[in-house]
XYZ file of C-alpha atoms in Angstrom:
607
model
C 91.455 71.959 81.114
C 94.141 70.786 78.651
C 92.957 69.045 75.503
C 93.399 65.355 74.643
C 96.324 66.146 72.336
C 98.360 67.063 75.437
C 98.363 70.805 74.734
C 99.228 72.410 78.089
C 99.011 75.991 76.826
C 95.489 76.466 78.193
C 96.406 75.259 81.654
C 97.644 78.566 83.150
C 94.467 80.481 82.231
C 92.354 77.579 83.479
C 94.141 77.665 86.831
C 93.684 81.435 86.990
C 89.953 81.172 86.328
C 89.593 78.410 88.902
C 91.478 80.377 91.541
C 89.687 83.649 90.790
C 86.370 81.864 91.369
C 87.559 80.261 94.576
C 85.777 81.281 97.762
C 89.116 81.840 99.507
C 90.133 85.500 99.042
C 93.788 84.650 99.632
C 93.771 82.205 96.709
C 92.225 84.849 94.450
C 94.812 87.359 95.631
C 97.697 84.934 95.024
C 96.356 84.316 91.530
C 96.329 88.051 90.743
C 99.878 88.424 92.036
C 100.976 85.718 89.560
C 99.412 87.515 86.596
C 102.755 88.392 85.003
C 103.846 84.719 85.134
C 100.544 83.624 83.595
C 100.830 86.308 80.893
C 104.321 85.097 80.007
C 103.033 81.530 79.700
C 100.167 82.624 77.453
C 102.237 84.894 75.234
C 101.430 88.456 74.182
C 98.624 87.659 71.719
C 96.610 85.411 74.037
C 97.202 87.842 76.911
C 95.529 90.525 74.776
C 92.717 88.378 73.402
C 91.923 86.092 76.369
C 93.437 87.261 79.648
C 92.603 90.990 79.511
C 88.956 90.505 78.390
C 88.501 87.935 81.149
C 89.917 90.370 83.739
C 87.761 93.220 82.413
C 84.578 91.127 82.642
C 85.235 89.768 86.140
C 86.020 92.931 88.092
C 83.617 92.265 90.943
C 85.780 91.242 93.843
C 87.227 92.100 97.240
C 89.011 95.450 97.374
C 92.285 93.744 98.277
C 92.181 91.692 95.054
C 91.198 94.694 92.924
C 94.024 96.759 94.412
C 96.564 94.078 93.485
C 95.100 93.875 89.974
C 95.270 97.663 89.480
C 98.928 97.632 90.506
C 99.848 94.655 88.289
C 98.310 96.137 85.154
C 100.529 99.217 85.418
C 103.545 96.973 84.684
C 101.967 94.996 81.846
C 103.126 96.952 78.797
C 105.731 94.452 77.567
C 103.457 91.502 78.396
C 100.854 92.710 75.886
C 103.383 93.343 73.102
C 104.960 96.689 73.988
C 103.853 100.346 73.494
C 102.117 99.517 70.195
C 99.481 97.494 72.081
C 99.496 99.287 75.430
C 95.979 100.620 74.796
C 94.721 97.054 75.398
C 95.280 97.685 79.111
C 92.856 100.612 79.195
C 89.507 98.695 79.484
C 90.286 96.826 82.744
C 91.940 99.903 84.261
C 88.978 102.076 83.252
C 86.669 99.695 85.102
C 88.933 99.764 88.165
C 88.978 103.578 88.069
C 85.215 103.617 88.667
C 84.934 101.281 91.687
C 83.719 102.542 95.040
C 86.869 101.916 97.104
C 89.161 104.987 96.964
C 92.503 103.152 97.269
C 91.611 100.929 94.304
C 90.655 103.934 92.169
C 93.832 105.758 93.148
C 95.985 102.761 92.221
C 94.146 102.400 88.871
C 94.747 106.112 88.153
C 98.411 105.692 89.102
C 98.731 102.804 86.612
C 96.873 104.763 83.920
C 99.214 107.737 84.406
C 102.152 105.362 84.097
C 101.035 103.707 80.860
C 99.928 107.044 79.351
C 103.620 107.842 78.866
C 103.963 104.681 76.745
C 101.243 105.730 74.291
C 102.310 107.402 71.063
C 100.728 110.855 70.476
C 98.349 109.272 67.958
C 97.284 106.454 70.316
C 96.927 108.993 73.103
C 94.276 110.851 71.089
C 92.639 107.740 69.674
C 92.502 105.609 72.848
C 93.568 107.417 76.029
C 91.900 110.806 75.676
C 88.440 109.267 74.947
C 88.836 107.232 78.157
C 89.492 110.441 80.106
C 86.387 112.033 78.567
C 84.235 108.995 79.438
C 85.444 109.108 83.038
C 84.957 112.890 83.233
C 81.348 112.661 82.065
C 80.456 109.455 83.935
C 77.213 109.173 85.897
C 78.965 108.139 89.107
C 81.152 110.592 91.005
C 83.798 107.853 91.362
C 84.683 107.989 87.673
C 84.712 111.805 87.656
C 87.130 111.957 90.595
C 89.456 109.523 88.787
C 89.379 111.678 85.642
C 90.844 114.630 87.570
C 94.152 112.795 87.946
C 94.524 112.075 84.225
C 94.181 115.502 82.531
C 97.740 116.643 83.211
C 99.406 113.515 81.753
C 97.681 113.677 78.372
C 97.330 117.457 77.862
C 100.936 118.249 76.723
C 100.915 115.619 73.928
C 97.605 116.202 72.164
C 96.462 118.636 69.453
C 95.187 122.125 70.253
C 91.586 121.090 69.518
C 91.745 118.220 72.021
C 93.514 120.520 74.510
C 90.543 122.882 74.398
C 88.190 119.956 75.113
C 90.336 118.844 78.048
C 90.333 122.345 79.550
C 86.553 122.464 79.228
C 86.161 119.093 80.966
C 88.400 120.244 83.810
C 86.383 123.475 84.217
C 83.195 121.434 84.394
C 84.600 119.160 87.114
C 85.738 122.175 89.174
C 82.084 123.209 89.488
C 80.669 119.680 89.831
C 77.660 119.236 92.147
C 79.466 116.579 94.185
C 81.969 117.923 96.756
C 84.205 114.843 96.320
C 84.685 115.689 92.643
C 85.453 119.361 93.367
C 87.902 118.176 96.016
C 89.640 115.893 93.493
C 89.776 118.767 90.969
C 91.214 121.149 93.590
C 93.896 118.613 94.533
C 95.026 118.403 90.878
C 94.642 122.112 90.049
C 98.307 122.991 90.637
C 99.511 119.956 88.701
C 97.241 120.792 85.754
C 98.340 124.439 85.826
C 101.982 123.379 85.350
C 101.279 121.789 81.940
C 99.096 124.641 80.626
C 100.301 127.557 78.515
C 100.755 130.767 80.573
C 97.847 132.539 78.857
C 95.471 129.763 79.872
C 96.867 129.792 83.418
C 95.815 133.447 83.653
C 92.491 133.069 81.833
C 91.323 129.638 83.075
C 93.231 128.501 86.146
C 93.065 131.733 88.153
C 89.267 131.885 87.903
C 89.004 128.200 88.878
C 91.438 128.776 91.761
C 89.406 131.728 93.034
C 86.166 129.744 92.815
C 87.580 126.660 94.583
C 89.176 128.828 97.286
C 85.693 130.228 97.989
C 83.926 126.849 97.883
C 81.301 126.158 100.531
C 83.224 123.030 101.620
C 86.346 123.715 103.679
C 87.857 120.416 102.440
C 87.852 121.948 98.940
C 89.132 125.367 100.055
C 92.139 123.901 101.880
C 93.210 121.962 98.766
C 93.042 125.192 96.760
C 95.678 126.596 99.146
C 97.991 123.764 98.142
C 97.435 124.630 94.475
C 98.300 128.253 95.245
C 101.987 127.333 95.641
C 102.180 125.838 92.128
C 100.206 128.667 90.528
C 102.327 131.372 92.181
C 105.549 129.837 90.841
C 104.156 129.960 87.271
C 103.108 133.613 87.209
C 105.353 136.645 86.633
C 106.005 138.710 89.772
C 103.902 141.636 88.540
C 100.774 139.409 88.243
C 100.989 137.841 91.706
C 99.623 140.832 93.626
C 96.469 141.089 91.513
C 95.821 137.440 90.603
C 96.916 135.409 93.656
C 97.315 137.534 96.785
C 93.633 138.489 97.329
C 92.707 134.797 97.453
C 95.702 133.928 99.657
C 94.867 136.705 102.132
C 91.316 135.404 102.252
C 92.548 131.839 102.940
C 94.841 133.024 105.771
C 91.774 134.482 107.513
C 89.335 131.721 106.544
C 86.570 130.912 109.035
C 87.618 127.245 109.016
C 90.701 126.417 111.095
C 91.517 123.579 108.689
C 92.046 126.073 105.856
C 94.169 128.345 108.065
C 96.124 125.252 109.143
C 96.891 124.460 105.499
C 98.101 128.038 104.931
C 100.400 127.715 107.978
C 101.630 124.296 106.859
C 102.495 125.552 103.354
C 103.800 128.946 104.505
C 107.488 128.437 103.660
C 106.614 127.222 100.163
C 104.228 130.152 99.651
C 106.921 132.523 100.873
C 109.427 131.245 98.290
C 106.797 131.312 95.531
C 105.701 134.943 95.988
C 109.159 136.439 96.587
C 110.696 138.854 99.135
C 108.661 141.988 98.437
C 105.237 140.383 98.876
C 106.605 138.426 101.856
C 107.587 141.662 103.581
C 104.313 143.476 102.865
C 101.745 140.672 103.051
C 103.107 137.459 104.513
C 104.750 138.874 107.662
C 101.410 140.218 109.033
C 99.675 136.995 107.937
C 102.298 134.863 109.711
C 101.916 136.931 112.884
C 98.176 136.268 112.829
C 98.719 132.522 112.354
C 101.117 132.454 115.327
C 98.352 134.096 117.394
C 95.513 131.994 115.940
C 92.709 130.948 118.302
C 93.158 127.258 117.300
C 96.089 125.364 118.798
C 96.534 123.219 115.657
C 97.086 126.354 113.554
C 99.512 127.881 116.087
C 101.460 124.599 116.192
C 101.716 124.440 112.371
C 102.881 128.074 112.241
C 105.312 127.600 115.158
C 106.864 124.694 113.271
C 107.673 127.076 110.391
C 109.263 129.880 112.467
C 112.877 129.022 111.638
C 112.210 128.427 107.919
C 110.164 131.611 107.645
C 112.910 133.678 109.286
C 115.635 132.109 107.126
C 113.736 132.998 103.950
C 113.180 136.662 104.866
C 115.052 139.264 102.748
C 118.569 139.613 104.158
C 118.668 143.404 104.136
C 116.034 143.741 106.874
C 115.732 140.164 108.197
C 116.922 140.920 111.716
C 114.664 143.960 112.066
C 111.577 141.994 110.927
C 112.324 139.112 113.301
C 113.022 141.320 116.327
C 110.037 143.615 115.709
C 107.346 141.305 114.357
C 108.193 137.620 114.949
C 110.013 137.465 118.305
C 107.144 139.008 120.343
C 104.838 136.260 119.016
C 107.462 133.597 119.762
C 107.756 134.822 123.365
C 104.011 134.329 123.809
C 104.153 130.815 122.353
C 106.841 129.745 124.857
C 104.170 129.871 127.556
C 101.295 128.656 125.363
C 98.590 126.620 127.064
C 98.881 123.814 124.522
C 101.834 121.414 124.810
C 101.833 120.593 121.077
C 102.350 124.277 120.267
C 105.212 124.554 122.769
C 106.759 121.339 121.492
C 106.568 122.478 117.845
C 108.257 125.765 118.762
C 110.938 124.029 120.857
C 111.896 121.859 117.878
C 112.876 124.915 115.773
C 113.508 127.877 118.097
C 117.180 127.019 118.671
C 117.769 127.568 114.952
C 117.001 131.267 115.379
C 120.320 131.707 117.203
C 122.289 131.188 113.969
C 120.101 133.800 112.226
C 120.136 136.445 114.970
C 123.768 136.102 116.101
C 125.508 135.976 119.462
C 124.319 139.200 121.128
C 120.627 138.741 120.291
C 120.796 135.077 121.300
C 122.240 135.885 124.727
C 119.863 138.769 125.383
C 116.599 137.566 123.843
C 116.708 133.827 123.090
C 118.514 132.328 126.103
C 115.741 133.321 128.547
C 113.252 131.558 126.243
C 115.418 128.423 126.037
C 115.709 128.430 129.815
C 111.930 128.670 130.225
C 111.409 125.777 127.799
C 114.073 123.688 129.491
C 112.029 123.923 132.682
C 108.727 123.224 130.935
C 106.545 120.551 132.515
C 106.167 118.792 129.137
C 109.030 116.273 128.560
C 108.827 116.651 124.776
C 109.473 120.387 125.028
C 112.588 119.761 127.154
C 113.803 117.039 124.801
C 113.414 119.276 121.744
C 115.501 121.992 123.422
C 118.235 119.585 124.546
C 118.247 117.916 121.102
C 119.227 121.182 119.441
C 121.705 122.645 121.918
C 124.509 122.280 119.388
C 122.923 125.116 117.301
C 123.322 127.524 120.224
C 126.732 126.123 121.154
C 128.046 127.114 117.706
C 126.843 130.710 118.154
C 127.549 131.593 121.789
C 130.180 129.012 122.762
C 130.228 126.295 125.380
C 131.137 128.565 128.292
C 128.156 130.852 127.853
C 125.961 127.821 127.341
C 127.180 126.220 130.565
C 126.566 129.419 132.520
C 123.045 129.832 131.156
C 121.461 126.471 130.448
C 123.419 123.776 132.252
C 122.415 124.954 135.740
C 118.813 124.371 134.655
C 119.719 120.868 133.438
C 121.467 120.115 136.750
C 118.447 121.424 138.644
C 116.179 119.081 136.712
C 118.623 116.217 137.237
C 118.247 116.641 141.006
C 114.495 117.284 140.949
C 112.470 115.812 143.817
C 110.154 114.095 141.328
C 111.878 110.921 140.153
C 110.125 110.986 136.767
C 111.730 114.361 136.010
C 115.143 112.928 136.915
C 114.398 109.941 134.701
C 113.597 112.204 131.732
C 116.916 114.056 132.052
C 118.847 110.763 132.273
C 117.342 109.687 128.968
C 118.550 112.922 127.315
C 122.069 112.697 128.755
C 123.733 110.644 125.944
C 122.328 113.132 123.424
C 123.650 116.040 125.474
C 127.033 114.378 125.927
C 127.407 113.862 122.181
C 126.764 117.554 121.546
C 128.999 118.922 124.313
C 131.973 116.566 123.889
C 133.853 114.315 126.298
C 135.982 116.990 128.029
C 133.059 119.231 128.865
C 130.966 116.235 129.889
C 133.639 114.973 132.312
C 134.007 118.433 133.801
C 130.316 119.297 134.240
C 128.087 116.239 134.023
C 130.037 113.107 134.919
C 129.484 113.539 138.664
C 125.773 113.844 138.038
C 125.674 110.560 136.093
C 127.550 108.746 138.854
C 125.209 110.139 141.528
C 122.232 108.599 139.712
C 123.751 105.139 140.221
C 123.018 105.389 143.961
C 119.607 107.043 143.665
C 117.027 105.711 146.131
C 114.616 104.886 143.256
C 115.379 101.624 141.413
C 114.101 102.961 138.053
C 116.662 105.780 138.270
C 119.518 103.400 139.097
C 118.549 101.130 136.222
C 118.238 104.077 133.792
C 121.591 105.442 135.042
C 123.223 102.109 134.240
C 121.756 102.115 130.722
C 122.836 105.750 130.381
C 126.457 104.911 131.219
C 126.418 102.047 128.735
C 125.283 104.465 126.015
C 128.006 106.910 127.060
C 130.606 104.151 126.747
C 129.322 103.419 123.246
C 129.751 107.135 122.451
C 133.095 107.852 124.184
C 134.767 104.427 123.901
C 136.087 101.644 126.146
C 139.256 103.561 127.080
C 137.162 106.391 128.535
C 135.172 103.801 130.501
C 138.325 102.220 131.935
C 139.836 105.545 132.975
C 136.748 107.436 134.087
C 133.865 105.133 134.969
C 135.209 101.737 136.083
C 137.384 103.020 138.989
C 134.498 105.081 140.419
C 132.038 102.228 140.137
C 134.382 99.680 141.695
C 134.837 102.065 144.595
C 131.210 101.481 145.524
C 131.992 97.895 146.565
C 132.512 99.091 150.145
C 129.310 101.139 150.377
C 127.248 100.231 153.468
C 124.061 100.114 151.338
C 123.868 96.772 149.509
C 121.883 98.380 146.675
C 124.834 100.674 146.044
C 127.241 97.737 146.289
C 125.263 96.072 143.504
C 126.287 98.977 141.245
C 129.790 97.517 141.311
C 128.659 94.930 138.783
C 127.999 97.671 136.212
C 131.405 97.415 134.437
C 130.652 93.770 133.753
C 127.496 94.780 131.906
C 129.770 96.762 129.593
C 131.185 93.443 128.392
C 127.818 92.750 126.732
C 128.456 95.709 124.390
C 131.558 94.126 122.924
C 131.984 91.163 120.546
C 132.987 88.005 122.464
C 136.340 87.625 120.708
C 137.255 91.263 121.391
C 136.603 91.269 125.137
C 140.194 90.783 126.192
C 141.565 93.351 123.772
C 138.875 96.002 124.230
C 138.354 95.885 127.978
C 141.893 94.762 128.589
C 142.785 91.469 130.234
C 144.975 93.354 132.666
C 142.264 95.762 133.822
C 139.815 92.875 134.159
C 142.240 90.707 136.139
C 143.812 93.416 138.302
C 140.889 95.799 138.855
C 137.560 94.048 138.354
C 138.305 90.496 139.503
C 139.641 91.265 143.034
C 136.611 93.444 143.801
C 134.150 90.819 142.553
C 135.895 88.003 144.456
C 135.871 90.034 147.672
C 132.131 90.552 147.342
C 131.545 86.779 147.379
C 131.612 87.089 151.193
C 128.852 89.719 151.213
C 126.077 89.143 153.737
C 123.344 89.848 151.157
C 122.396 86.924 148.923
C 121.505 89.223 146.011
C 125.090 90.469 145.960
C 126.527 86.927 146.159
C 124.509 85.504 143.258
C 125.515 88.533 141.162
C 129.119 87.580 141.948
C 128.463 84.135 140.454
C 126.817 85.632 137.367
C 129.650 88.146 136.963
C 132.382 85.524 137.251
C 130.750 83.558 134.456
C 130.819 86.727 132.327
C 134.459 87.542 133.173
C 135.598 83.955 132.441
C 136.358 84.289 128.703
C 138.627 87.293 129.396
C 140.786 85.693 132.128
C 143.799 83.449 131.668
C 143.641 79.787 132.736
C 145.729 80.382 135.856
C 143.335 82.996 137.246
C 140.398 80.774 136.369
C 141.775 77.783 138.276
C 143.415 79.462 141.264
C 141.051 82.394 141.930
C 137.678 81.948 140.242
C 137.031 78.233 140.642
C 137.492 78.085 144.466
C 135.092 81.001 144.962
C 132.456 79.457 142.678
C 132.770 76.101 144.470
C 132.203 77.867 147.803
C 129.155 79.668 146.397
C 127.834 76.382 144.978
C 127.304 75.186 148.543
C 125.751 78.475 149.696
C 122.683 78.392 151.954
C 120.731 80.527 149.470
C 119.167 78.578 146.588
C 119.639 81.355 144.014
C 123.330 81.775 144.863
C 123.822 78.000 144.637
C 122.031 77.833 141.261
C 124.034 80.615 139.575
C 127.326 79.312 140.965
C 126.665 75.794 139.637
C 125.653 77.249 136.283
C 128.926 79.198 136.138
C 130.975 76.094 137.012
C 129.295 73.962 134.368
C 129.236 76.866 131.913
C 131.730 78.036 129.365
C 134.046 79.951 131.694
C 135.359 76.858 133.548
C 134.804 74.102 131.018
C 137.837 71.916 130.307
C 137.774 72.751 126.584
C 138.026 76.491 127.373
C 141.004 75.941 129.684
C 142.749 73.710 127.106
C 142.207 76.390 124.438
C 143.724 79.008 126.742
C 146.738 76.818 127.524
C 147.298 76.143 123.823
C 147.341 79.878 123.066
């Protein structure tokens, strides 16, 4: 450790070495995470001459430790003396870029890309570009896959001679014997194309793109589709038809569903890249085929793009294309056998109403919405209800109520309680879209009816639903619309319905303690809620009586001291001697609790 002269400068590196050799992985990991602190203690020169060589020579560890090291080194430029010495970081990162674990290699490549920007053009050619070449010609596929991610960051800043070498290395990797390397090259093809001169894009990249898109491995072919978007944006319009479209058409009809899935997933981006004319002639038929694909995953990916695809169609004949070519496919998907396909379509289909206008929406889309609203899959129904506001804007609330709301009401009264439960959960969302006036007129009665449903889960969900509605519409709406109706249930012959009376008191939980009196109103609490709750203390059912005790404890902070002493306390004392143990317990808790404590009463008298 430190020498006899008391020099402590060696101590940090000694601790690091000790911890990195420790059997405990967590200690080694903690040591790596403190690298920047250790480097600061050592200073830039010793970091370069001692710390980095040590790290380079000891890269045989757990993946978790190596990952942390790869990430740390990407932020080490200033700790080694700035951009002038940044090349010192290349040896340990080069070693990390060759390890077996993919996430470690990816993080090392990410750090290398980051520090490449801090190299001067001269250092880039002297230090960085040779590293890329070594990785690209390495014996192990791991180093060659890492090289693929580094070509694009050094290519723009090197001489034309070195550029030619880099292009050759990339070509070689695109035809590598190992599928993992070809896959890595395909994933970086579009990125590399963006930094190349246009002539080389046409002469080099297109041939590589065509070859990778015809690769025997579908995992390579699908990545070539992704590159197609970047390549198409680089080429002039007149070259797209001859250089890109044959390969894209081939990919859209590929024998592997994974490749067709990628085409469907990237369809909107491809559409923007190739322009309106090619879209009309080539992509519309291709999109139709994807919507009718034999694999559900492909249909779902295409269905998810329906709205975007229609929005991006040329305006002059958009409506005609949709009505003639796209809508027939959409109608088939509404009754698809796969719920993921139907759900994907339901999440976007409402958006077509803004594109097609009022008349087409009423005639062609509303029947589809209605069918989806009655679908057996809850997610399909939710996706339709979630987007009702799109249709509301186009056809108006009255048309919407005539067409879709009867279906919602029908579901709300369905014999299967799980269906009713699903609609309850969507109600706050629906209420927010339709507004308070329309909700009170059409749906309020429905929400109140759920409170006396014969299934407990429905009553509980209805209570939560009303609480969410109060959050949306405000306490004043609750006082005027909900509280009077709920309190009216206190006289219901069914004790389960009488229990609903305690719902307004649950609303108090939504409000900050100090704002209870102001928000709910001391007057409404004292004059409306309290008399009903006190009357129910004589209920024959113990469950009702102990809820009275719990409710009085909750009301306490809102009431004035006179009401507490003359009305609440006598009732609680009577309940405290109840024959039922639960009633007795909650009453005694309320008496000894905050609502009747002497300090609370004194505070109230003082105010």
